[in-house]
Amino acid sequence: GAPRQSHQVQLHQPPGPLKKQELPPAASSKERGIHHPRAEAHAPPSHQPPPRRAAHPLTTTAMAAVMSVSAVVPPAAAVARARTLLCVPATARAPREMAAEVAAAAALGADLAELRLDRLAGFAPRRDLPALLAKPRTLPALVTYRPKWEGGEYEGDDEPRFEALQLAMELGAEYVDIELKVADKFIKFMSGKKPENCKLIVSSHNYDNTPSAEELASLLAQIQATGADIVKIATTATEIVDVSRMFQILVHCQEKQVPIIGLVMNDRGFISRVLCPKFGGYLTFGSLEKGKESAPSQPTAADLINVYNIRQIGPDTKVFGIIGNPVGHSKSPILHNEAFRSVGLNAVYVPFLVDDLAKFLSTYSSPDFAGFSCTIPHKEAAVRCCDEVDPIARDIGAVNTIIRKPDGKLVGYNTDYVGAISAIEDGIRATQQTHSTVSPLAGRLFVVIGAGGAGKALAYGAKEKGARVVIANRTFARAQELGNLIGGPALTLTELENYHPEEGMILANTTAIGMHPNVNETPLSKQALKSYAVVFDAVYTPKETRLLREAAECGATVVSGLEMFIRQAMGQFEHFTGMPAVDDKFRALSNSLDNPSAVKGDRSTSLKPRL
């Protein structure tokens, strides 16, 4: 077989001199990136923290020099590393409830629990800590007593807080977190009394932005200078490309054997929490359940384990994902991650909340970022961002699938039109008498609501099947532009209310109207729906939208957007993997969409190629 490539993570960098390096076989001579050391599999951690690794000091000057160039040469020998730990924050208000949260975290499969002492009401250290840290414990403990000025809830003086943290150490806490601003003061307070088996995490939290690479390098050096056992840097993403700078820090620290927790907060930083095992992060946080997060946009531990398969993510894991804005509602990560797992593919699929598509694609330009689904509002921009576009996608004017070839070129496809049109055709065939050899859309009046990427796909597909297509859109100019392209009339949504030239029409909503959380919205009144025999809604969250519910009440055949979603996802899976997606197997996987934790059990489903 072909030799294994040494995978790179290529991230946007300021221009600078390149060091000589050996490129992988599939990379062009111009390709640049940050190489990963290979990971070693390790057994799950015991209650003792992993042995401390020799931490090579990173001076500000040296680190800034590294971060200012576009390539970092990896060590000659691979660096052994323990797997990234999963930490669940315990945020209850009462000690007994906090202890129960720790037990629940252990049952979920967490590696350690963070005791957020600042969340406890009426916390009395000498009364409460012995109970919280009593042995035997179900999980190792990371003790945090976060002050308000660093995003926590403690409002008192430093000394009582320091005394509580020192007591936690004496009681056997495996990790204690102290903020960089007071780290020197705390270490002086301890007077060398820190137990050998307790690791000191020195942390910095930036709730405004993610500093430049040089500023992050300087911050890293400052934290190391305190004598920290583990560095923690948490920043905030203003755009998703900010996360690339944190990944660079993680990779460099991994090469220098500096234990680091590096995370980026809020929705645009979400990928940092899932992908940190790929880049060598010491741990990531997952909440016990929704509503118990200790930081903005923290995923649940259950989702990290069951949806994102975080235990299997390593330096060679390929990254796929859905690019959109918004993107949090998407069920694609549930479906694609389970599909990847069912065929044994070393890959993960994540949500990418993207504002600027071109900037995103040029920043995450490594072959390891191997493919993307594209949704609202980026499908049309994707045509311009791809190096090559499939002829049908070009005719449609929208791309919903992007593949990065080994040479770095981006190729765009559209699987929406086949997914949606086949779903509508099958819906009609199941409920209405049709001619077996002709599309049930042929000759029918087909009204498309929306003139964006999905609208273009539906209009193109319907016209190809012989339908007479009408475009309706909130903005008339957009409707007219698409109408001219496909040779059909254009209407505003207001005009559509009174548009019923004939009975038995087909309606397809391709806008986000009615999507969660705006579930009471609908693009067309119930009165107007009486003219339609078939109604399709591309929105699939919720599965039954107000539009579909009211259409069914009017006697129309309704087709759920979930059908389009499953079918277009099958097409994407084939592009991503090169394997045929078997219909019934994919439908079995789609059952997990309403209950992601259901995927935790039987992993035996297999998407084998058709014979």
Coordinates of C-alpha atoms in Angstrom, one line a residue:
G1 CA 0.0 0.0 0.0
A2 CA 0.9 3.7 -0.2
P3 CA 3.2 5.0 2.6
R4 CA 1.5 6.8 5.4
Q5 CA 1.7 10.5 5.2
S6 CA 3.0 12.5 8.1
H7 CA -0.1 14.7 8.5
Q8 CA 0.1 18.5 8.8
V9 CA -2.0 21.1 10.2
Q10 CA -1.6 24.2 8.0
L11 CA -2.8 27.4 9.6
H12 CA -2.6 30.9 8.4
Q13 CA 0.5 32.7 9.5
P14 CA 2.2 36.0 8.9
P15 CA 4.8 35.8 6.2
G16 CA 8.3 34.8 7.3
P17 CA 11.3 32.6 6.5
L18 CA 10.7 28.9 6.2
K19 CA 12.8 26.3 7.8
K20 CA 13.7 23.3 5.6
Q21 CA 11.5 20.3 6.2
E22 CA 10.6 17.1 4.6
L23 CA 7.1 17.3 3.1
P24 CA 4.7 14.3 2.9
P25 CA 4.4 12.6 -0.5
A26 CA 1.1 14.1 -1.4
A27 CA 2.0 17.6 -0.5
S28 CA 3.1 20.2 -3.1
S29 CA 6.6 21.7 -2.7
K30 CA 4.9 25.0 -1.6
E31 CA 2.8 23.4 1.2
R32 CA 3.6 24.6 4.6
G33 CA 2.2 23.6 8.0
I34 CA 2.7 22.6 11.6
H35 CA 3.6 18.9 11.9
H36 CA 2.1 16.7 14.6
P37 CA 4.1 14.3 16.7
R38 CA 2.6 10.8 16.7
A39 CA 0.6 9.9 19.7
E40 CA 1.0 6.8 21.8
A41 CA -2.0 4.9 23.1
H42 CA -2.3 5.0 26.9
A43 CA -4.5 3.2 29.3
P44 CA -7.1 5.3 31.1
P45 CA -5.6 7.4 33.9
S46 CA -5.6 6.2 37.5
H47 CA -6.5 8.5 40.3
Q48 CA -2.9 9.7 40.3
P49 CA -2.3 12.4 37.7
P50 CA 0.0 11.4 34.8
P51 CA 3.7 11.7 35.6
R52 CA 5.0 15.2 35.1
R53 CA 6.8 15.6 31.8
A54 CA 10.0 17.5 31.6
A55 CA 8.9 21.0 30.7
H56 CA 11.4 22.8 28.4
P57 CA 11.1 26.5 29.1
L58 CA 9.9 28.6 26.2
T59 CA 11.3 32.1 26.3
T60 CA 9.2 34.9 24.9
T61 CA 11.8 35.6 22.2
A62 CA 12.1 31.9 21.1
M63 CA 8.4 31.3 21.2
A64 CA 7.6 34.5 19.3
A65 CA 10.1 33.5 16.7
V66 CA 8.5 30.1 16.3
M67 CA 5.0 31.6 16.0
S68 CA 6.1 34.2 13.4
V69 CA 7.1 31.6 10.8
S70 CA 5.0 29.4 8.7
A71 CA 6.6 26.1 9.4
V72 CA 7.8 24.3 12.5
V73 CA 10.1 21.3 12.1
P74 CA 9.0 18.5 14.4
P75 CA 11.4 16.6 16.7
A76 CA 13.4 13.8 15.0
A77 CA 11.7 11.3 17.3
A78 CA 8.0 11.2 18.0
V79 CA 6.9 12.6 21.4
A80 CA 5.1 10.2 23.5
R81 CA 1.9 11.7 25.0
A82 CA -0.9 10.7 27.2
R83 CA -4.4 11.1 25.7
T84 CA -6.4 14.2 26.4
L85 CA -8.4 14.0 29.6
L86 CA -12.1 14.8 29.9
C87 CA -12.9 17.0 32.9
V88 CA -16.5 17.6 34.1
P89 CA -17.1 20.8 36.1
A90 CA -19.2 20.3 39.3
T91 CA -21.1 23.5 39.7
A92 CA -23.8 22.7 42.3
R93 CA -24.6 25.2 45.1
A94 CA -24.4 22.7 48.0
P95 CA -21.5 20.3 48.9
R96 CA -23.8 17.2 48.9
E97 CA -25.1 18.0 45.4
M98 CA -21.6 18.7 44.2
A99 CA -20.5 15.3 45.4
A100 CA -23.4 13.8 43.6
E101 CA -22.4 15.6 40.4
V102 CA -18.9 14.1 40.7
A103 CA -20.4 10.6 41.0
A104 CA -22.5 11.3 38.0
A105 CA -19.4 12.5 36.0
A106 CA -17.6 9.2 36.9
A107 CA -20.6 7.3 35.7
L108 CA -20.5 9.2 32.4
G109 CA -16.8 8.2 31.9
A110 CA -15.1 11.4 32.8
D111 CA -11.4 11.3 33.8
L112 CA -11.6 13.9 36.5
A113 CA -14.0 16.5 38.0
E114 CA -13.5 20.2 38.6
L115 CA -14.8 21.3 42.0
R116 CA -15.9 24.9 41.5
L117 CA -15.7 26.1 45.1
D118 CA -16.8 29.6 44.1
R119 CA -20.2 28.2 43.1
L120 CA -21.0 26.8 46.6
A121 CA -23.4 28.9 48.7
G122 CA -22.1 29.5 52.2
F123 CA -18.9 27.6 51.5
A124 CA -16.9 26.8 54.7
P125 CA -13.5 25.2 53.7
R126 CA -12.8 23.3 56.9
R127 CA -16.3 21.9 57.0
D128 CA -16.9 21.2 53.3
L129 CA -13.6 20.3 51.8
P130 CA -12.9 17.2 53.9
A131 CA -16.3 15.8 52.7
L132 CA -15.7 16.8 49.1
L133 CA -12.2 15.3 49.0
A134 CA -12.9 12.3 51.2
K135 CA -11.3 9.1 49.9
P136 CA -11.9 6.8 48.2
R137 CA -13.1 9.3 45.5
T138 CA -14.9 8.3 42.3
L139 CA -12.7 10.7 40.3
P140 CA -9.5 12.7 40.7
A141 CA -10.2 16.3 41.7
L142 CA -9.3 19.6 40.1
V143 CA -10.0 22.3 42.7
T144 CA -10.9 25.8 41.4
Y145 CA -11.9 28.8 43.6
R146 CA -12.4 31.4 40.8
P147 CA -12.6 35.1 41.8
K148 CA -15.1 37.4 40.1
W149 CA -12.3 39.4 38.4
E150 CA -11.4 36.2 36.5
G151 CA -15.0 35.2 35.6
G152 CA -15.9 33.3 38.8
E153 CA -18.2 34.1 41.7
Y154 CA -15.8 34.6 44.7
E155 CA -15.8 38.2 45.9
G156 CA -13.6 38.1 49.0
D157 CA -9.9 38.7 49.7
D158 CA -7.2 36.5 48.4
E159 CA -5.9 35.1 51.6
P160 CA -9.0 33.1 52.6
R161 CA -9.1 31.8 49.1
F162 CA -5.5 30.8 49.2
E163 CA -6.0 29.0 52.5
A164 CA -8.9 27.0 51.0
L165 CA -6.8 26.0 48.0
Q166 CA -3.8 25.0 50.2
L167 CA -6.2 22.9 52.4
A168 CA -7.4 21.2 49.2
M169 CA -3.8 20.3 48.4
E170 CA -3.3 18.9 51.9
L171 CA -6.5 16.8 51.6
G172 CA -5.1 15.2 48.4
A173 CA -6.6 17.1 45.5
E174 CA -4.7 16.0 42.4
Y175 CA -4.9 19.4 40.7
V176 CA -5.3 23.0 42.0
D177 CA -6.0 26.0 39.6
I178 CA -4.7 29.4 40.4
E179 CA -5.0 32.5 38.2
L180 CA -1.8 34.0 36.7
K181 CA -2.5 37.4 38.2
V182 CA -1.9 36.1 41.7
A183 CA 0.2 33.0 41.0
D184 CA 3.4 34.4 42.4
K185 CA 1.5 35.6 45.5
F186 CA -0.1 32.2 46.0
I187 CA 3.2 30.3 45.5
K188 CA 4.8 32.6 48.1
F189 CA 1.9 32.0 50.4
M190 CA 2.4 28.2 50.1
S191 CA 6.0 28.6 51.2
G192 CA 7.0 25.4 49.4
K193 CA 4.3 23.3 51.1
K194 CA 2.8 22.0 47.9
P195 CA 2.5 18.2 48.0
E196 CA 4.4 16.4 45.3
N197 CA 1.3 14.5 44.0
C198 CA -0.6 17.7 43.4
K199 CA -0.2 19.5 40.1
L200 CA -0.5 23.3 40.0
I201 CA -2.4 24.7 37.0
V202 CA -1.7 28.4 36.4
S203 CA -4.5 29.9 34.3
S204 CA -5.3 32.9 32.3
H205 CA -8.8 33.7 31.0
N206 CA -9.5 36.3 28.3
Y207 CA -13.3 37.0 27.9
D208 CA -12.9 39.6 25.2
N209 CA -10.8 38.1 22.4
T210 CA -7.9 35.8 21.3
P211 CA -4.6 37.7 21.3
S212 CA -2.1 37.5 18.5
A213 CA 0.3 34.6 18.2
E214 CA 3.1 36.8 19.6
E215 CA 1.0 37.8 22.6
L216 CA -0.1 34.2 23.2
A217 CA 3.6 33.2 23.2
S218 CA 4.4 35.9 25.7
L219 CA 1.5 34.8 27.9
L220 CA 2.7 31.2 27.8
A221 CA 6.2 32.3 28.8
Q222 CA 4.8 34.3 31.7
I223 CA 2.8 31.3 33.0
Q224 CA 5.8 29.0 32.7
A225 CA 7.9 31.5 34.6
T226 CA 5.7 31.0 37.7
G227 CA 6.7 27.3 37.9
A228 CA 3.4 26.0 36.8
D229 CA 3.1 22.2 36.4
I230 CA 0.3 22.8 33.8
V231 CA -0.4 25.9 31.7
K232 CA -4.0 26.9 31.1
I233 CA -4.9 29.6 28.6
A234 CA -8.6 30.3 27.7
T235 CA -9.5 33.0 25.2
T236 CA -12.6 34.1 23.4
A237 CA -13.2 33.8 19.6
T238 CA -14.5 36.7 17.7
E239 CA -14.2 34.6 14.6
I240 CA -13.4 31.0 14.0
V241 CA -10.0 31.6 12.6
D242 CA -8.9 32.8 16.1
V243 CA -8.9 29.1 17.2
S244 CA -6.0 28.4 14.8
R245 CA -3.7 30.5 17.0
M246 CA -4.6 28.3 20.0
F247 CA -3.9 25.2 18.0
Q248 CA -0.5 26.5 17.1
I249 CA 0.3 27.0 20.8
L250 CA -0.9 23.5 21.6
V251 CA 1.2 21.9 18.9
H252 CA 4.3 23.8 19.9
C253 CA 3.9 22.9 23.6
Q254 CA 3.3 19.3 22.6
E255 CA 6.7 19.3 20.8
K256 CA 8.4 20.9 23.8
Q257 CA 6.6 18.5 26.3
V258 CA 4.9 21.4 28.1
P259 CA 1.5 20.3 29.5
I260 CA -1.1 22.8 28.4
I261 CA -4.8 23.3 28.5
G262 CA -5.7 25.6 25.6
L263 CA -9.3 26.4 24.9
V264 CA -11.3 29.1 23.1
M265 CA -14.7 30.1 24.4
N266 CA -18.1 30.8 22.8
D267 CA -19.7 29.3 19.7
R268 CA -17.0 30.3 17.3
G269 CA -14.4 28.6 19.5
F270 CA -16.4 25.4 19.9
I271 CA -14.0 23.4 17.7
S272 CA -11.1 24.0 20.2
R273 CA -13.0 21.9 22.8
V274 CA -13.5 18.9 20.4
L275 CA -10.3 19.0 18.5
C276 CA -7.8 19.6 21.3
P277 CA -6.9 15.9 21.5
K278 CA -5.7 16.2 17.9
F279 CA -3.4 19.0 18.8
G280 CA -2.1 17.7 22.1
G281 CA -4.2 19.6 24.8
Y282 CA -3.9 18.2 28.3
L283 CA -7.6 18.2 29.0
T284 CA -10.9 19.5 27.8
F285 CA -14.1 20.3 29.7
G286 CA -17.5 18.8 29.2
S287 CA -20.5 19.8 31.3
L288 CA -22.6 17.2 33.2
E289 CA -25.7 18.3 31.2
K290 CA -27.0 21.3 29.3
G291 CA -27.4 24.2 31.7
K292 CA -24.5 23.2 33.9
E293 CA -21.7 24.7 31.8
S294 CA -18.8 26.4 33.5
A295 CA -17.9 28.5 30.4
P296 CA -19.6 29.8 27.3
S297 CA -20.5 27.1 24.7
Q298 CA -19.1 24.2 26.6
P299 CA -20.3 20.9 25.2
T300 CA -21.7 18.2 27.4
A301 CA -19.4 15.3 28.4
A302 CA -22.0 12.9 26.9
D303 CA -21.8 14.6 23.5
L304 CA -18.0 14.7 23.6
I305 CA -17.9 10.9 24.2
N306 CA -20.9 9.7 22.2
V307 CA -21.3 12.2 19.4
Y308 CA -17.7 13.4 18.8
N309 CA -16.0 10.1 19.8
I310 CA -13.3 12.2 21.6
R311 CA -11.5 9.1 23.0
Q312 CA -10.5 8.2 19.5
I313 CA -9.4 11.6 18.2
G314 CA -5.6 11.8 17.7
P315 CA -3.0 13.6 15.6
D316 CA -3.9 11.6 12.5
T317 CA -7.6 12.1 12.8
K318 CA -9.1 13.7 9.7
V319 CA -11.5 16.6 10.3
F320 CA -14.8 17.2 8.5
G321 CA -17.6 19.5 9.4
I322 CA -20.5 21.7 8.6
I323 CA -19.9 25.3 7.7
G324 CA -22.8 27.7 8.4
N325 CA -24.2 30.6 10.3
P326 CA -26.2 29.6 12.3
V327 CA -24.9 26.0 12.7
G328 CA -25.7 25.0 16.3
H329 CA -29.1 23.5 15.2
S330 CA -27.5 21.1 12.7
K331 CA -27.9 17.3 13.2
S332 CA -25.1 16.7 10.7
P333 CA -22.4 16.0 13.4
I334 CA -24.6 13.3 15.0
L335 CA -25.2 11.5 11.7
H336 CA -21.8 11.8 10.1
N337 CA -19.8 10.9 13.2
E338 CA -21.9 7.8 13.7
A339 CA -21.5 7.0 9.9
F340 CA -17.7 7.4 10.2
R341 CA -17.6 5.2 13.3
S342 CA -19.6 2.5 11.6
V343 CA -17.0 2.1 8.9
G344 CA -14.0 2.5 11.2
L345 CA -12.9 5.8 9.7
N346 CA -10.4 7.8 11.8
A347 CA -12.3 11.0 11.3
V348 CA -14.4 13.5 13.3
Y349 CA -17.2 15.9 12.0
V350 CA -17.7 19.2 13.8
P351 CA -19.8 22.3 13.5
F352 CA -17.9 25.3 12.1
L353 CA -19.6 28.6 12.9
V354 CA -18.1 30.7 10.0
D355 CA -18.6 34.4 9.1
D356 CA -16.1 34.7 6.3
L357 CA -15.9 31.5 4.2
A358 CA -12.8 32.4 2.1
K359 CA -10.8 33.3 5.3
F360 CA -11.9 30.1 7.0
L361 CA -10.8 27.9 4.1
S362 CA -7.5 29.6 3.7
T363 CA -6.7 29.4 7.4
Y364 CA -7.6 25.7 7.9
S365 CA -5.9 24.7 4.7
S366 CA -4.2 21.4 5.7
P367 CA -5.1 18.1 4.1
D368 CA -6.2 17.1 7.6
F369 CA -9.2 19.4 7.2
A370 CA -10.5 17.1 4.5
G371 CA -14.1 18.0 3.7
F372 CA -17.0 20.2 4.5
S373 CA -20.7 20.4 4.3
C374 CA -21.9 23.9 3.4
T375 CA -25.2 25.4 4.6
I376 CA -26.9 28.8 5.0
P377 CA -25.6 31.4 4.1
H378 CA -22.4 30.1 2.4
K379 CA -23.6 27.8 -0.4
E380 CA -23.3 30.5 -3.2
A381 CA -19.9 31.9 -1.9
A382 CA -18.6 28.3 -1.9
V383 CA -18.8 28.3 -5.7
R384 CA -16.3 31.2 -5.8
C385 CA -14.1 29.7 -3.1
C386 CA -13.5 26.3 -4.8
D387 CA -10.7 25.6 -7.2
E388 CA -12.9 23.2 -9.2
V389 CA -16.7 23.0 -9.2
D390 CA -18.8 20.0 -10.5
P391 CA -20.7 21.1 -13.6
I392 CA -24.1 20.5 -12.0
A393 CA -23.2 22.6 -8.9
R394 CA -21.9 25.3 -11.2
D395 CA -25.2 25.3 -13.2
I396 CA -27.1 25.5 -10.0
G397 CA -24.8 28.2 -8.6
A398 CA -24.5 26.7 -5.2
V399 CA -22.2 24.2 -3.5
N400 CA -23.2 22.2 -0.4
T401 CA -20.2 19.8 -0.3
I402 CA -16.5 20.8 -0.5
I403 CA -13.7 18.2 -0.7
R404 CA -10.0 19.0 -0.2
K405 CA -7.9 16.9 -2.5
P406 CA -4.4 15.7 -1.4
D407 CA -2.8 18.5 -3.5
G408 CA -4.8 21.1 -1.5
K409 CA -7.3 21.9 -4.2
L410 CA -10.9 22.4 -3.2
V411 CA -13.6 20.7 -5.2
G412 CA -17.3 21.7 -4.9
Y413 CA -20.4 19.5 -5.4
N414 CA -24.1 19.8 -4.8
T415 CA -26.0 16.9 -3.3
D416 CA -29.0 19.1 -2.2
Y417 CA -30.8 18.9 -5.5
V418 CA -30.8 15.1 -5.8
G419 CA -31.7 14.8 -2.1
A420 CA -34.6 17.2 -2.2
I421 CA -36.1 16.3 -5.6
S422 CA -35.9 12.5 -5.0
A423 CA -37.6 13.0 -1.5
I424 CA -40.4 15.0 -3.1
E425 CA -40.9 12.5 -6.0
D426 CA -41.0 9.5 -3.6
G427 CA -43.5 11.4 -1.3
I428 CA -45.8 11.9 -4.3
R429 CA -45.4 8.4 -5.5
A430 CA -46.3 7.0 -2.1
T431 CA -49.6 8.9 -1.9
Q432 CA -50.7 9.8 -5.4
Q433 CA -51.1 7.7 -8.6
T434 CA -48.3 8.5 -11.0
H435 CA -46.9 7.3 -14.3
S436 CA -44.1 4.9 -13.5
T437 CA -41.6 6.1 -16.1
V438 CA -42.1 9.8 -15.9
S439 CA -41.2 12.1 -13.0
P440 CA -44.3 13.0 -10.9
L441 CA -43.0 16.6 -11.1
A442 CA -43.3 16.7 -14.9
G443 CA -45.7 19.4 -16.1
R444 CA -46.6 20.4 -12.5
L445 CA -46.5 24.0 -11.2
F446 CA -43.6 24.0 -8.7
V447 CA -43.3 27.0 -6.4
V448 CA -39.9 27.5 -4.7
I449 CA -39.8 29.9 -1.7
G450 CA -36.3 31.3 -1.3
A451 CA -33.6 32.3 -3.8
G452 CA -30.5 31.2 -1.9
G453 CA -28.3 28.1 -2.4
A454 CA -31.0 25.6 -1.5
G455 CA -33.6 27.5 -3.6
K456 CA -31.3 27.3 -6.6
A457 CA -30.8 23.6 -6.1
L458 CA -34.6 22.9 -5.9
A459 CA -35.4 25.2 -8.8
Y460 CA -32.7 23.5 -11.0
G461 CA -33.8 20.0 -10.0
A462 CA -37.5 20.7 -10.5
K463 CA -36.9 22.2 -14.0
E464 CA -34.7 19.2 -14.9
K465 CA -37.7 17.0 -14.1
G466 CA -40.0 19.0 -16.4
A467 CA -41.8 21.1 -13.8
R468 CA -42.9 24.7 -14.4
V469 CA -40.9 26.6 -11.8
V470 CA -42.0 29.8 -10.0
I471 CA -39.7 31.6 -7.6
A472 CA -41.0 33.5 -4.5
N473 CA -38.7 35.4 -2.2
R474 CA -38.9 38.1 0.4
T475 CA -36.6 40.3 -1.8
F476 CA -38.1 40.5 -5.3
A477 CA -34.8 41.3 -7.0
R478 CA -33.3 38.0 -5.8
A479 CA -36.4 36.1 -6.9
Q480 CA -36.3 37.8 -10.3
E481 CA -32.6 37.0 -10.7
L482 CA -33.2 33.2 -10.1
G483 CA -36.4 33.3 -12.1
N484 CA -34.5 34.7 -15.1
L485 CA -31.8 31.9 -14.7
I486 CA -34.3 29.1 -14.8
G487 CA -36.9 30.7 -17.1
G488 CA -39.7 31.1 -14.6
P489 CA -41.8 34.0 -13.1
A490 CA -40.8 35.7 -9.9
L491 CA -43.0 36.8 -7.0
T492 CA -42.7 38.4 -3.6
L493 CA -43.9 36.4 -0.5
T494 CA -46.8 39.0 -0.2
E495 CA -47.8 38.2 -3.8
L496 CA -47.6 34.5 -3.2
E497 CA -50.4 34.8 -0.6
N498 CA -52.9 35.4 -3.4
Y499 CA -51.2 33.3 -6.1
H500 CA -53.3 30.3 -7.1
P501 CA -53.5 30.0 -10.9
E502 CA -54.4 26.3 -10.7
E503 CA -55.1 23.5 -8.2
G504 CA -52.6 20.7 -7.4
M505 CA -49.5 22.9 -7.2
I506 CA -46.3 21.8 -5.4
L507 CA -44.7 24.1 -2.8
A508 CA -41.1 23.9 -1.6
N509 CA -39.8 26.1 1.2
T510 CA -36.0 26.5 1.1
T511 CA -35.7 29.3 3.6
A512 CA -35.0 29.1 7.4
I513 CA -38.4 30.4 8.2
G514 CA -39.9 28.1 10.9
M515 CA -36.5 26.7 12.0
H516 CA -35.8 26.3 15.7
P517 CA -36.1 28.4 17.8
N518 CA -38.6 30.3 15.6
V519 CA -41.0 27.4 15.4
N520 CA -44.2 29.5 15.3
E521 CA -43.1 31.2 12.0
T522 CA -44.3 30.1 8.6
P523 CA -43.6 31.4 5.1
L524 CA -47.2 31.1 3.9
S525 CA -50.6 31.3 5.5
K526 CA -52.8 28.3 6.0
Q527 CA -55.4 29.8 3.8
A528 CA -52.9 30.1 0.9
L529 CA -51.8 26.5 1.4
K530 CA -55.2 25.2 0.2
S531 CA -54.1 25.5 -3.4
Y532 CA -51.2 23.0 -3.0
A533 CA -51.4 19.3 -3.3
V534 CA -47.8 18.7 -2.1
V535 CA -45.8 20.7 0.4
F536 CA -42.1 20.2 1.1
D537 CA -40.1 22.1 3.9
A538 CA -36.3 22.0 3.8
V539 CA -36.3 22.9 7.5
Y540 CA -35.9 19.7 9.6
T541 CA -35.6 21.2 13.1
P542 CA -38.3 20.7 14.2
K543 CA -39.2 17.6 12.1
E544 CA -42.8 18.8 11.7
T545 CA -42.7 22.6 11.1
R546 CA -45.7 24.8 11.3
L547 CA -45.8 24.9 7.5
L548 CA -46.0 21.1 7.2
R549 CA -48.5 20.8 10.1
E550 CA -50.9 23.3 8.5
A551 CA -50.4 21.9 5.0
A552 CA -51.4 18.4 6.3
E553 CA -54.5 19.9 7.9
C554 CA -55.4 21.3 4.5
G555 CA -55.1 17.8 3.0
A556 CA -51.8 18.2 1.2
T557 CA -49.1 15.5 0.9
V558 CA -46.2 16.7 3.1
V559 CA -42.5 15.8 2.7
S560 CA -40.2 16.5 5.7
G561 CA -36.9 18.2 5.3
L562 CA -35.4 15.3 7.2
E563 CA -35.8 13.2 4.0
M564 CA -33.7 15.7 2.1
F565 CA -31.2 15.9 4.9
I566 CA -30.6 12.2 5.0
R567 CA -30.4 11.9 1.2
Q568 CA -28.0 14.8 0.7
A569 CA -25.9 13.5 3.7
M570 CA -25.6 10.1 1.9
G571 CA -24.2 11.9 -1.1
Q572 CA -21.8 13.8 1.1
F573 CA -20.7 10.7 2.9
E574 CA -19.8 9.1 -0.5
H575 CA -17.7 12.2 -1.4
F576 CA -16.0 12.3 2.0
T577 CA -15.1 8.6 2.2
G578 CA -15.2 7.1 -1.4
M579 CA -17.6 4.5 0.0
P580 CA -21.2 4.0 -1.2
A581 CA -23.8 4.8 1.5
V582 CA -26.4 2.1 1.8
D583 CA -29.8 3.6 2.1
D584 CA -31.3 1.4 4.8
K585 CA -28.1 1.5 6.9
F586 CA -28.0 5.3 6.7
R587 CA -31.6 5.4 7.8
A588 CA -30.8 3.2 10.7
L589 CA -28.1 5.7 11.7
S590 CA -30.5 8.6 11.3
N591 CA -32.6 7.2 14.1
S592 CA -30.0 8.6 16.5
L593 CA -30.8 12.1 15.4
D594 CA -33.5 12.6 18.0
N595 CA -31.6 10.7 20.7
P596 CA -27.8 11.2 20.3
S597 CA -27.1 9.2 23.4
A598 CA -28.7 6.2 21.7
V599 CA -25.5 5.8 19.7
K600 CA -23.6 4.9 22.9
G601 CA -24.8 1.3 22.8
D602 CA -24.7 -0.8 19.7
R603 CA -21.7 0.2 17.4
S604 CA -22.2 -2.8 15.1
T605 CA -24.1 -0.9 12.3
S606 CA -22.0 -1.2 9.1
L607 CA -22.2 0.9 5.9
K608 CA -20.6 -1.7 3.6
P609 CA -20.2 -1.0 -0.1
R610 CA -23.1 -2.3 -2.3
L611 CA -22.4 -5.6 -4.0

